[in-house]
Amino acid sequence: MIESRLPDFMTALPEIWLAGAAMLLLLIGVFRGNGGTRMVSWLAVVAIAVAFVMVAVSPAEREVTFAGMFVSDSFAKFAKELVLIGSAATIIMSLGYIRREGMERFEFPILILTATVGMMLMVSANDLIALYLGLELQSLSLYVLAAFKRDSLRSTEAGLKYFVLGALSSGMLLYGCSLIYGFTGTTNFDSLTTLFQGDAQAGIGLVFGIVFLIAGLAFKISAVPFHMWTPDVYEGATTPITAFFAAAPKVAAMSLFVRVLISPLVGVAAQWQQVIVAIAIASMLLGAFAAIRQTNIKRLMAYSSIGHMGFALVGLAAGTTDGAQSVMTYLAIYMVMNLGTFAAILAMKVKGEMVENVSDLSGLARTQPMLAFVLAVFMFSLAGIPPLAGFFAKFYVFKAAIDAGLFTLAIVGVLASVVGAFYYIRIIKVMYFDEPGDAFDLPVAGELRLVMTVTGLFTLLFVVFPTPILAWAQGAAAALIP
Amino acid sequence: MIVQAIAFYLFAAIIIASAVMVIAARNPVHSVLFLILAFFNAAGLFVLVGAEFLAMIMVIVYVGAVAVLFLFVVMMLDINFVELRQGFLNYLPVGALIGLILMIELIFVLTAGTVTPVVPAATGAPIPAIGQVTNTEALGAVLYTRYIYLFQASGMILFVAMIGAIVLTLRSRDGVRRQDAGKQTGRTRAESVEVRKVAPGGGV
């Protein structure tokens, strides 16, 4: 009965490498003490870069290992590459911040590494149990990161709030998984795909299971009505962590969402499509209207990310490979824009103190024209103004929705993005037309300038070279339906 | 068969009764002891359905670790449980309503659902039939082979939990006396023993 074959470890090599690197760096950190944080951070970036190369050179064909629980295909490759870029950028951006704020502890980059491993397991999951374990590994690291500044009341509150609500959502997800297992007899995605082929009839129990699963996943991407934690956690957590929350985990959770719904559950699309349409509309509207009254820029970005997840769900609601491709394109562009915006927010520092109100930006165009220009580019892009990258992201999801005949959804989406444009452009108005307040400290740290330059160039130049990203996303989406 | 049925109803009745007592007991220490009783009887139920490994795990993990931990928490923290329970009657209707809705949902699901029998045939059961091997053997055969990935992923989660607990709670405080093995073994007889002449009846 004992299987004598060893599983194929090479398929999961990037994950194994990164997990091993996290443990090794922990040892180095313990021996060097907190003085070695900077070295551990840079080594973590190197480890992520090596993992990125491993993912990039891994074969694009679908490979399944560990008794069908782990899958590597071009979809997983695409999502993993995005996640690794997001994590590396976060570690680089946080270097100066954690030293300045007196939270320089070597566990910080290590927890980001373990969260990254969790996200990679998530996007490679080919089984409901593997999905859950990846999600928990990622979430647990994020709970700790949210509360990382343990002497700050707001940070610990954010961590606790995230933890309690996250545990609740994990419970719902598990309940959904158990119902799906109970009514189908399998947790494996491939078996589920076979089962739902043809005109499969989903029983009522199975529908319950799928809805609970969607509820659990919707919490992780903070879609309405599971968004309550987002503004408080984004505001309470320290800014580099907020940047991390808004970038890589969102990409991973959304990719997981796409994989689960498009790959095994596409046969019962009629059952989940209306749920996705409903949460997409609710997220887009809430993201647009609730952000108008925000004065804190981190809270504003929280509502902005709720809205953006709503737009990404529009592509998912289409339930087609084109839809999946548009979601993946959206995620790539969304992540780059967010990293850039948060790099700009991290540069908001007056006399050594971090400030995070929109009004603190007033007159920035006169005191720091370059920073104001970069932030304006990101704001226009987040609002979806052509010819910036954000416009194309929205264009492809709406096109996928219209091709799938979801006209109401597309119309609501366009209206919501008009409303959303108001608060993005208000920031630009504050920067360019208000009287200057206290000037921000100069010079902006080199690592922040690096992140802002790269992401800014991507946002500006996407219109000229869209093909690589689009082809990449297309290959990823095509891998979902074999 | 009749012995089994009697044993089942006995275990089940004791579980329900002790579960009620966990909530109803005035003294929190009694609550924890009733919880342990409930765990023991649940283990008995597992033995009845032939899951002896699970039964032993239940006793070792839940009774041996979790319940004892609860007991420590209850005895070490000064929590006024009577005060905590004061709002109980106010929340009872809402709680009962939620319980009722959940029960209706469960009945709804159980009666209306259909279990698809094709898949187990397609995937194949990972372990031999229960009659052929013991639970422990069957689990051991698949845990480190077929489910090695899940096992290791769980290990990573516990690893993160450990890092998290240390990051969030460990503080280096001043004035803490630590053991220094080098200092201990480096002591000589000359610096730690002193011989004094004591006059009879005089004391030191």
XYZ file of C-alpha atoms in Angstrom:
686
model
C 0.000 0.000 0.000
C 2.887 2.355 0.628
C 3.623 4.371 -2.489
C 7.210 3.714 -3.384
C 7.594 6.590 -5.838
C 8.867 9.899 -4.578
C 6.682 12.828 -5.650
C 8.141 15.233 -8.193
C 9.747 17.938 -6.060
C 11.066 19.926 -9.011
C 7.590 21.256 -9.834
C 7.440 22.943 -6.438
C 11.090 24.016 -6.411
C 10.458 27.790 -6.078
C 8.227 27.232 -3.033
C 10.653 24.794 -1.416
C 13.521 27.200 -2.028
C 11.666 30.167 -0.585
C 10.502 28.235 2.490
C 14.061 27.024 3.077
C 15.401 30.549 2.570
C 12.926 31.900 5.146
C 14.180 29.401 7.734
C 17.827 30.079 6.940
C 17.314 33.833 7.155
C 15.565 33.386 10.480
C 18.692 31.640 11.770
C 20.900 34.430 10.432
C 18.576 36.997 12.007
C 18.651 35.286 15.398
C 22.446 35.166 15.394
C 22.959 38.718 14.172
C 20.196 40.288 16.284
C 18.108 43.240 15.163
C 21.206 45.011 13.890
C 21.215 42.572 10.999
C 17.745 43.542 9.767
C 19.050 45.433 6.782
C 21.188 42.485 5.694
C 18.342 39.998 6.221
C 16.035 42.264 4.200
C 18.409 42.411 1.260
C 19.029 38.655 1.453
C 15.241 38.159 1.416
C 15.049 40.264 -1.739
C 17.801 38.116 -3.255
C 15.918 34.936 -2.249
C 12.781 36.282 -3.918
C 14.765 37.173 -7.036
C 16.153 33.623 -7.205
C 12.634 32.229 -6.764
C 11.475 34.543 -9.553
C 14.105 33.133 -11.890
C 13.099 29.582 -10.902
C 9.457 30.365 -11.694
C 10.370 32.095 -14.943
C 12.459 29.209 -16.304
C 10.033 26.484 -15.155
C 8.196 24.825 -18.044
C 4.920 26.385 -19.129
C 3.188 23.019 -19.520
C 0.771 21.904 -16.876
C 2.479 19.712 -14.276
C 0.722 18.142 -11.331
C 2.529 16.690 -8.358
C 2.061 15.635 -4.710
C -0.835 13.295 -5.515
C -2.597 15.896 -7.634
C -2.624 18.591 -4.945
C -0.106 20.970 -6.446
C -0.269 22.283 -9.979
C 2.192 24.338 -11.959
C 0.920 25.847 -15.204
C 1.289 29.160 -16.968
C -1.562 30.609 -14.890
C 0.284 29.789 -11.660
C 3.503 31.086 -13.206
C 1.910 34.415 -14.091
C 0.362 34.895 -10.654
C 3.553 33.813 -8.874
C 5.663 36.246 -10.848
C 3.304 39.082 -9.902
C 3.314 38.048 -6.247
C 7.104 37.833 -6.128
C 7.473 41.281 -7.695
C 4.983 42.694 -5.192
C 6.732 41.154 -2.198
C 10.220 42.203 -3.281
C 9.031 45.778 -3.914
C 7.433 45.874 -0.453
C 10.602 44.747 1.302
C 12.643 47.338 -0.595
C 10.130 50.098 0.165
C 10.021 49.260 3.859
C 13.778 49.406 4.437
C 13.981 53.074 5.378
C 10.603 53.165 7.111
C 11.144 50.395 9.626
C 14.487 51.847 10.642
C 13.038 55.313 11.126
C 9.973 54.160 13.058
C 11.976 52.026 15.465
C 10.442 48.738 14.384
C 13.594 47.364 12.836
C 13.290 43.694 13.681
C 14.592 40.932 11.479
C 11.287 39.011 11.574
C 9.738 41.644 9.328
C 11.233 40.466 5.997
C 10.903 36.851 7.136
C 7.172 37.172 7.703
C 6.856 38.738 4.248
C 8.744 35.719 2.880
C 6.438 33.221 4.608
C 3.404 35.169 3.399
C 4.875 34.958 -0.097
C 5.286 31.187 0.223
C 1.650 31.022 1.311
C 0.546 33.048 -1.699
C 2.531 30.815 -4.048
C 0.910 27.732 -2.516
C -2.466 29.399 -2.987
C -2.087 30.071 -6.675
C -0.697 26.564 -7.225
C -3.443 24.815 -5.261
C -5.171 22.008 -7.084
C -7.123 20.738 -4.115
C -9.469 22.312 -1.603
C -7.239 21.338 1.345
C -4.148 22.711 -0.385
C -6.114 25.900 -1.087
C -7.010 26.268 2.575
C -3.487 25.612 3.853
C -1.960 28.115 1.430
C -4.546 30.694 2.421
C -3.891 30.170 6.130
C -0.128 30.371 5.740
C -0.535 33.690 3.961
C -3.211 35.059 6.316
C -1.387 34.111 9.503
C 1.725 35.954 8.348
C -0.414 38.957 7.435
C -2.159 39.063 10.833
C 1.215 39.255 12.548
C 2.469 41.872 10.093
C -0.622 44.034 10.691
C 0.118 44.084 14.425
C 3.883 44.325 13.912
C 4.261 47.741 15.554
C 3.145 46.227 18.827
C 3.518 49.357 20.942
C 1.069 51.273 18.788
C -2.553 50.907 19.802
C -3.828 51.343 16.256
C -1.516 48.726 14.849
C -2.414 46.090 17.445
C -6.092 46.908 17.000
C -5.708 46.447 13.257
C -3.981 43.110 13.772
C -6.594 41.849 16.208
C -9.498 42.985 14.053
C -7.983 41.373 10.988
C -7.304 38.185 12.912
C -10.808 37.783 14.353
C -12.595 38.572 11.093
C -10.089 36.517 9.118
C -10.673 33.511 11.358
C -14.415 33.897 10.792
C -13.945 33.973 7.034
C -11.658 30.930 7.180
C -14.440 29.158 9.030
C -16.910 30.004 6.276
C -14.454 28.876 3.630
C -13.874 25.570 5.403
C -17.591 25.050 5.827
C -18.032 25.589 2.096
C -15.189 23.173 1.318
C -16.675 20.533 3.588
C -20.075 20.868 1.913
C -18.473 20.566 -1.531
C -16.569 17.511 -0.376
C -19.681 16.047 1.191
C -21.779 16.418 -1.921
C -19.202 15.429 -4.505
C -16.924 13.049 -2.649
C -13.711 14.752 -3.727
C -11.578 17.763 -2.900
C -9.431 17.534 -6.008
C -9.954 20.230 -8.643
C -9.366 17.845 -11.562
C -11.988 15.410 -10.286
C -14.375 18.316 -9.719
C -13.796 19.488 -13.297
C -14.612 16.013 -14.617
C -17.664 15.869 -12.422
C -19.104 19.179 -13.599
C -18.561 18.558 -17.293
C -21.527 18.534 -19.619
C -24.812 19.845 -18.295
C -24.156 19.045 -14.682
C -26.899 19.773 -12.186
C -25.572 21.191 -8.952
C -27.616 20.032 -5.998
C -28.779 22.545 -3.414
C -26.142 21.385 -0.932
C -23.413 21.951 -3.461
C -24.720 25.436 -4.172
C -24.526 26.182 -0.441
C -20.951 24.935 -0.465
C -19.995 27.095 -3.435
C -21.594 30.178 -1.884
C -19.713 29.691 1.389
C -16.489 29.166 -0.543
C -17.106 32.397 -2.452
C -17.862 34.210 0.807
C -14.554 33.089 2.294
C -12.590 34.096 -0.789
C -14.466 37.402 -1.127
C -13.292 38.293 2.382
C -9.682 37.804 1.355
C -10.032 40.166 -1.603
C -12.203 42.497 0.546
C -15.211 42.531 -1.761
C -18.487 43.962 -0.440
C -20.193 42.718 1.817
C -17.042 41.249 3.354
C -15.031 44.467 3.235
C -15.589 45.826 6.768
C -12.062 45.110 7.959
C -10.306 46.823 5.071
C -10.378 50.555 5.975
C -9.490 49.989 9.635
C -6.715 47.515 8.912
C -5.254 49.659 6.130
C -5.291 52.713 8.353
C -3.982 50.980 11.466
C -1.216 48.912 9.931
C 2.076 50.634 9.227
C 2.303 52.098 5.726
C 4.706 49.569 4.080
C 2.463 46.774 5.359
C -0.596 48.530 3.969
C 1.227 48.708 0.642
C 1.891 44.983 0.895
C -1.770 44.215 1.770
C -2.970 46.204 -1.217
C -0.600 44.536 -3.663
C 0.574 40.934 -3.487
C -2.107 39.242 -1.280
C -4.866 40.778 -3.376
C -3.271 39.388 -6.520
C -2.879 35.942 -4.957
C -6.411 35.768 -3.538
C -7.951 37.017 -6.773
C -5.925 34.506 -8.816
C -7.103 31.763 -6.494
C -10.660 32.996 -6.938
C -10.251 32.860 -10.733
C -8.708 29.397 -10.623
C -11.434 27.924 -8.407
C -14.326 29.411 -10.353
C -13.009 29.096 -13.902
C -11.240 25.772 -13.589
C -13.227 23.239 -11.511
C -16.496 25.124 -11.109
C -16.915 26.498 -14.642
C -19.418 23.730 -15.399
C -21.780 25.147 -12.802
C -21.139 28.778 -13.793
C -24.863 29.471 -13.768
C -24.858 28.871 -10.009
C -22.095 31.297 -9.052
C -22.324 33.903 -11.790
C -25.144 35.849 -10.171
C -23.310 35.894 -6.824
C -20.190 37.314 -8.472
C -22.256 39.893 -10.381
C -23.897 41.014 -7.127
C -20.660 41.384 -5.149
C -18.945 43.058 -8.111
C -21.681 45.713 -8.363
C -21.752 46.249 -4.585
C -17.942 46.560 -4.401
C -17.708 48.999 -7.288
C -20.457 51.236 -5.885
C -19.204 51.188 -2.303
C -15.625 51.741 -3.427
C -16.744 54.773 -5.415
C -19.130 56.419 -2.956
C -17.561 55.657 0.429
C -14.157 56.976 -0.633
C -15.506 60.459 -1.362
C -15.653 61.515 2.290
C -12.263 60.101 3.327
C -9.602 62.510 4.488
C -6.942 59.935 5.378
C -5.135 58.791 2.271
C -4.638 55.228 3.550
C -8.368 54.854 4.206
C -8.993 56.323 0.778
C -6.702 53.718 -0.768
C -8.584 51.027 1.167
C -11.879 52.031 -0.428
C -10.092 52.406 -3.731
C -8.876 48.810 -3.462
C -12.402 47.606 -2.633
C -13.616 49.335 -5.791
C -10.800 47.924 -7.888
C -11.524 44.390 -6.705
C -15.099 45.019 -7.821
C -13.846 45.935 -11.308
C -11.657 42.827 -11.434
C -14.674 40.704 -10.422
C -16.515 42.088 -13.473
C -14.075 40.146 -15.644
C -14.512 37.056 -13.495
C -18.310 37.288 -13.699
C -18.030 36.801 -17.456
C -16.915 33.250 -16.666
C -14.913 32.868 -19.870
C -11.203 32.542 -20.662
C -11.348 36.080 -22.051
C -12.737 37.148 -18.697
C -9.931 35.381 -16.860
C -7.391 37.013 -19.132
C -8.854 40.445 -18.428
C -8.761 39.792 -14.671
C -5.099 38.790 -14.812
C -4.237 41.889 -16.880
C -6.178 43.981 -14.381
C -4.298 42.466 -11.445
C -0.901 43.118 -13.021
C -1.722 46.767 -13.697
C -3.506 47.251 -10.367
C -0.529 45.931 -8.424
C 1.949 48.178 -10.202
C -0.226 51.282 -9.705
C -0.729 50.517 -6.032
C 2.941 49.925 -5.335
C 3.733 53.258 -6.973
C 1.031 55.120 -5.056
C 2.171 53.692 -1.738
C 5.790 54.546 -2.526
C 4.560 58.132 -2.925
C 2.591 57.908 0.345
C 5.732 56.649 2.089
C 7.479 59.818 0.911
C 4.885 61.941 2.776
C 7.002 62.963 5.715
C 7.086 66.377 7.395
C 9.985 67.116 9.789
C 10.649 63.410 10.280
C 6.992 62.573 11.071
C 4.818 60.552 8.721
C 1.668 62.370 7.615
C -1.213 60.670 5.900
C -3.970 63.206 5.295
C -5.040 64.293 1.851
C -4.766 67.930 2.975
C -1.070 67.429 3.750
C -0.530 67.110 0.005
C -1.702 70.657 -0.680
C 0.515 72.612 -3.029
C 2.857 69.681 -3.530
C 3.274 70.664 -7.184
C 5.131 73.789 -6.107
C 7.308 72.290 -3.381
C 8.087 68.927 -5.027
C 7.000 68.951 -8.667
C 8.382 65.512 -9.510
C 6.630 63.714 -6.630
C 3.403 65.557 -7.454
C 3.698 64.575 -11.111
C 4.277 60.882 -10.315
C 1.380 60.809 -7.855
C -0.832 62.563 -10.416
C 0.051 59.895 -12.984
C -0.982 57.142 -10.538
C -4.192 58.945 -9.602
C -5.192 59.440 -13.252
C -4.337 55.816 -13.899
C -6.353 54.538 -10.900
C -9.272 56.641 -12.117
C -8.966 54.975 -15.522
C -8.107 57.968 -17.701
C -6.606 57.046 -21.103
C -3.868 56.639 -22.220
C -2.559 55.408 -18.842
C -2.383 51.728 -17.874
C -5.419 51.866 -15.571
C -7.668 52.668 -18.514
C -6.690 49.492 -20.351
C -7.213 47.395 -17.225
C -10.811 48.615 -17.005
C -11.305 48.446 -20.774
C -10.517 44.722 -20.947
C -12.752 43.697 -18.026
C -15.698 45.685 -19.382
C -15.118 44.244 -22.844
C -15.150 40.706 -21.407
C -18.385 41.464 -19.551
C -20.060 42.884 -22.672
C -18.940 39.899 -24.760
C -20.566 37.657 -22.167
C -23.797 39.663 -22.410
C -23.560 41.232 -18.937
C -24.587 44.730 -20.034
C -25.990 45.934 -16.706
C -22.770 45.026 -14.968
C -20.660 46.902 -17.515
C -22.881 49.997 -17.341
C -22.812 50.089 -13.524
C -19.051 49.625 -13.687
C -18.548 52.583 -16.011
C -20.807 54.786 -13.860
C -18.950 53.743 -10.699
C -15.632 54.577 -12.277
C -16.956 58.045 -13.157
C -17.877 58.589 -9.501
C -14.527 57.167 -8.451
C -12.704 59.574 -10.727
C -13.982 62.407 -8.502
C -11.877 61.523 -5.497
C -8.795 60.582 -7.451
C -8.886 63.881 -9.292
C -9.576 65.744 -6.040
C -6.108 64.654 -4.864
C -4.622 66.100 -8.047
C -6.553 69.342 -7.464
C -5.210 69.538 -3.895
C -1.658 69.028 -5.152
C -1.797 71.469 -8.032
C -4.224 74.248 -7.078
C -4.154 74.575 -3.274
C -1.817 76.813 -1.302
C 1.322 74.951 -0.208
C 1.387 73.717 3.380
C 4.422 72.292 5.177
C 6.927 71.041 2.615
C 7.816 67.367 2.717
C 11.274 66.326 3.838
C 13.926 66.039 1.165
C 15.488 64.021 -0.248
C 13.052 61.194 -0.908
C 14.764 57.898 -0.048
C 16.528 56.235 -2.979
C 14.578 52.974 -2.750
C 11.256 54.838 -2.903
C 12.436 56.800 -5.939
C 13.436 53.524 -7.596
C 9.988 51.969 -7.030
C 8.199 55.142 -8.132
C 10.281 55.450 -11.298
C 9.780 51.848 -12.396
C 6.053 51.739 -11.638
C 5.529 55.217 -13.092
C 7.252 54.274 -16.346
C 5.159 51.093 -16.546
C 1.957 53.084 -16.068
C 2.922 55.667 -18.670
C 4.351 53.306 -21.281
C 1.818 50.470 -21.123
C -0.032 52.073 -24.013
C 3.082 51.752 -26.203
C 4.045 48.185 -25.295
C 0.885 46.410 -24.164
C 1.590 43.157 -26.029
C 3.913 41.345 -23.576
C 1.514 41.694 -20.639
C -1.534 40.842 -22.741
C 0.095 37.782 -24.312
C 1.328 36.711 -20.906
C -2.160 37.001 -19.388
C -3.674 35.229 -22.379
C -1.333 32.259 -21.945
C -2.185 32.197 -18.247
C -5.931 32.198 -18.852
C -5.701 29.565 -21.582
C -4.063 27.184 -19.098
C -7.162 27.239 -16.890
C -9.403 25.279 -19.224
C -7.418 22.313 -20.556
C -25.547 -5.106 19.069
C -27.642 -4.246 22.089
C -24.505 -3.553 24.147
C -23.291 -1.182 21.458
C -26.602 0.634 21.389
C -26.611 0.996 25.160
C -23.027 2.253 25.112
C -23.856 4.758 22.369
C -26.838 6.221 24.188
C -24.888 6.330 27.433
C -21.954 8.191 25.892
C -24.210 10.512 23.914
C -26.378 11.350 26.917
C -23.344 12.081 29.100
C -21.843 14.317 26.379
C -25.000 16.375 26.080
C -25.476 16.623 29.812
C -21.876 17.632 30.471
C -21.946 20.093 27.557
C -24.933 21.775 29.191
C -23.095 21.800 32.503
C -20.054 23.442 30.864
C -22.242 26.463 30.214
C -24.434 26.222 33.286
C -21.870 25.529 36.041
C -21.298 28.511 38.327
C -17.685 27.715 39.036
C -15.482 27.998 35.918
C -13.197 25.232 37.182
C -16.206 22.911 37.250
C -16.971 23.992 33.666
C -13.544 22.862 32.539
C -13.888 19.555 34.383
C -17.231 18.930 32.663
C -15.542 19.752 29.369
C -12.977 17.034 30.071
C -15.821 14.603 30.803
C -17.407 15.509 27.471
C -14.093 14.887 25.681
C -13.700 11.470 27.290
C -17.183 10.431 26.199
C -16.597 11.732 22.685
C -13.531 9.493 22.613
C -15.814 6.639 23.634
C -18.070 7.397 20.660
C -15.059 7.279 18.332
C -14.122 3.852 19.692
C -17.672 2.695 19.001
C -17.446 3.635 15.307
C -14.070 1.927 15.004
C -11.869 5.017 14.938
C -9.556 4.032 17.774
C -6.715 6.304 16.623
C -8.950 9.357 16.671
C -10.202 8.329 20.118
C -6.699 8.199 21.523
C -5.771 11.514 19.875
C -8.894 13.019 21.384
C -7.817 11.968 24.871
C -4.177 12.926 24.440
C -4.638 16.252 22.660
C -7.914 17.574 23.995
C -7.855 16.226 27.515
C -4.112 16.156 27.942
C -3.261 19.507 26.432
C -6.190 21.730 25.565
C -8.339 21.164 28.644
C -5.381 21.460 31.004
C -4.445 24.701 29.273
C -8.000 25.945 29.818
C -7.727 24.986 33.452
C -4.540 27.010 33.807
C -6.111 30.011 32.111
C -9.210 29.825 34.289
C -7.173 29.544 37.486
C -4.482 32.082 36.616
C -6.580 34.865 35.141
C -8.783 36.744 37.524
C -11.926 36.885 35.430
C -15.287 37.391 37.026
C -17.335 34.845 35.140
C -20.561 35.699 36.940
C -20.315 39.236 35.573
C -19.472 37.928 32.104
C -22.577 35.819 32.085
C -24.947 38.581 33.130
C -26.180 39.413 29.644
C -26.921 35.755 28.944
C -30.700 36.001 29.145
C -30.749 39.114 26.950
C -28.857 37.357 24.184
C -30.734 34.062 24.541
C -33.558 34.830 22.042
C -31.121 35.946 19.341
C -28.878 32.954 19.939
C -31.816 30.574 19.865
C -33.045 32.146 16.619
C -29.638 31.737 14.947
C -29.456 28.134 16.179
C -32.909 27.459 14.770
C -32.013 28.956 11.381
C -28.833 26.893 11.230
C -30.778 23.747 12.094
C -33.380 24.430 9.404
C -30.591 25.026 6.895
C -28.903 21.781 7.811
C -32.134 19.784 7.485
C -32.788 21.541 4.176
C -29.360 20.607 2.890
C -29.430 17.039 4.151
C -32.814 16.203 2.674
C -32.520 18.048 -0.637
C -28.943 17.238 -1.570
C -27.777 14.433 -3.762
C -24.468 12.735 -3.273
C -22.803 11.983 -6.565
C -21.415 8.486 -6.435
C -19.236 8.673 -9.567
C -16.280 10.464 -8.109
C -15.011 8.045 -5.453
C -14.927 5.447 -8.189
C -12.877 7.818 -10.342
C -10.413 8.948 -7.690
C -10.103 5.673 -5.806
C -9.956 5.427 -2.049
C -6.427 6.167 -0.808
C -6.478 3.530 1.919
C -7.591 -0.121 2.040
C -10.962 -0.984 3.507
C -11.366 -0.540 7.252
C -11.600 -4.270 7.908
C -8.136 -4.978 6.505
C -5.876 -2.599 8.424
C -6.102 -0.642 11.652
C -6.692 3.118 11.538
C -3.230 3.922 12.757
C -1.615 1.811 10.079
C -3.819 3.289 7.356
C -3.028 6.863 8.459
C 0.672 6.131 8.718
C 0.711 4.700 5.217
C -0.623 7.873 3.584
C 0.391 10.731 5.887
C 4.033 10.967 4.819
C 3.522 9.788 1.252
C 0.310 10.840 -0.391
C -0.333 13.770 1.926
C 3.266 14.867 2.451
C 2.531 18.228 0.834
C -0.332 19.022 3.195
C 1.689 17.766 6.151
C 4.613 20.041 5.321
C 2.336 23.001 4.583
C 0.777 22.578 8.022
C 4.284 22.545 9.428
C 4.983 25.889 7.746
C 1.807 27.328 9.283
C 2.894 26.265 12.764
C 6.318 27.753 12.054
C 4.708 31.105 11.233
C 2.540 30.849 14.343
C 5.678 30.393 16.445
C 7.443 33.362 14.843
C 4.284 35.432 15.280
C 3.922 34.617 18.962
C 7.546 35.571 19.595
C 7.406 38.753 17.515
C 4.271 40.019 19.209
C 4.990 39.119 22.826
C 8.693 38.657 23.551
C 10.253 41.692 25.186
C 13.770 41.945 26.485
C 13.394 43.330 30.002
C 16.038 44.644 32.336
C 16.724 42.987 35.658
C 15.754 39.489 34.584
C 18.020 36.864 36.180
C 19.198 34.431 33.568
C 21.142 31.236 33.930
C 24.723 31.602 32.777
C 26.207 28.128 32.511
C 29.745 29.418 31.933
C 29.620 31.557 35.056
C 28.213 28.659 37.074
C 30.900 26.173 36.114
C 33.611 28.827 36.315
C 33.092 29.321 40.036
C 35.945 28.141 42.221
C 35.796 26.705 45.690
C 37.767 29.639 47.017
C 35.194 32.270 46.069
C 32.097 30.400 47.140
C 33.028 28.545 50.344
C 34.173 30.241 53.493
C 35.305 28.461 56.674
C 34.637 30.331 59.861
C 35.443 29.574 63.437
C 32.276 29.597 65.487
C 32.526 30.034 69.187
C 30.356 27.524 71.098
C 26.982 29.054 71.895
C 27.929 32.296 70.041
C 26.304 31.793 66.628
C 27.638 33.185 63.376
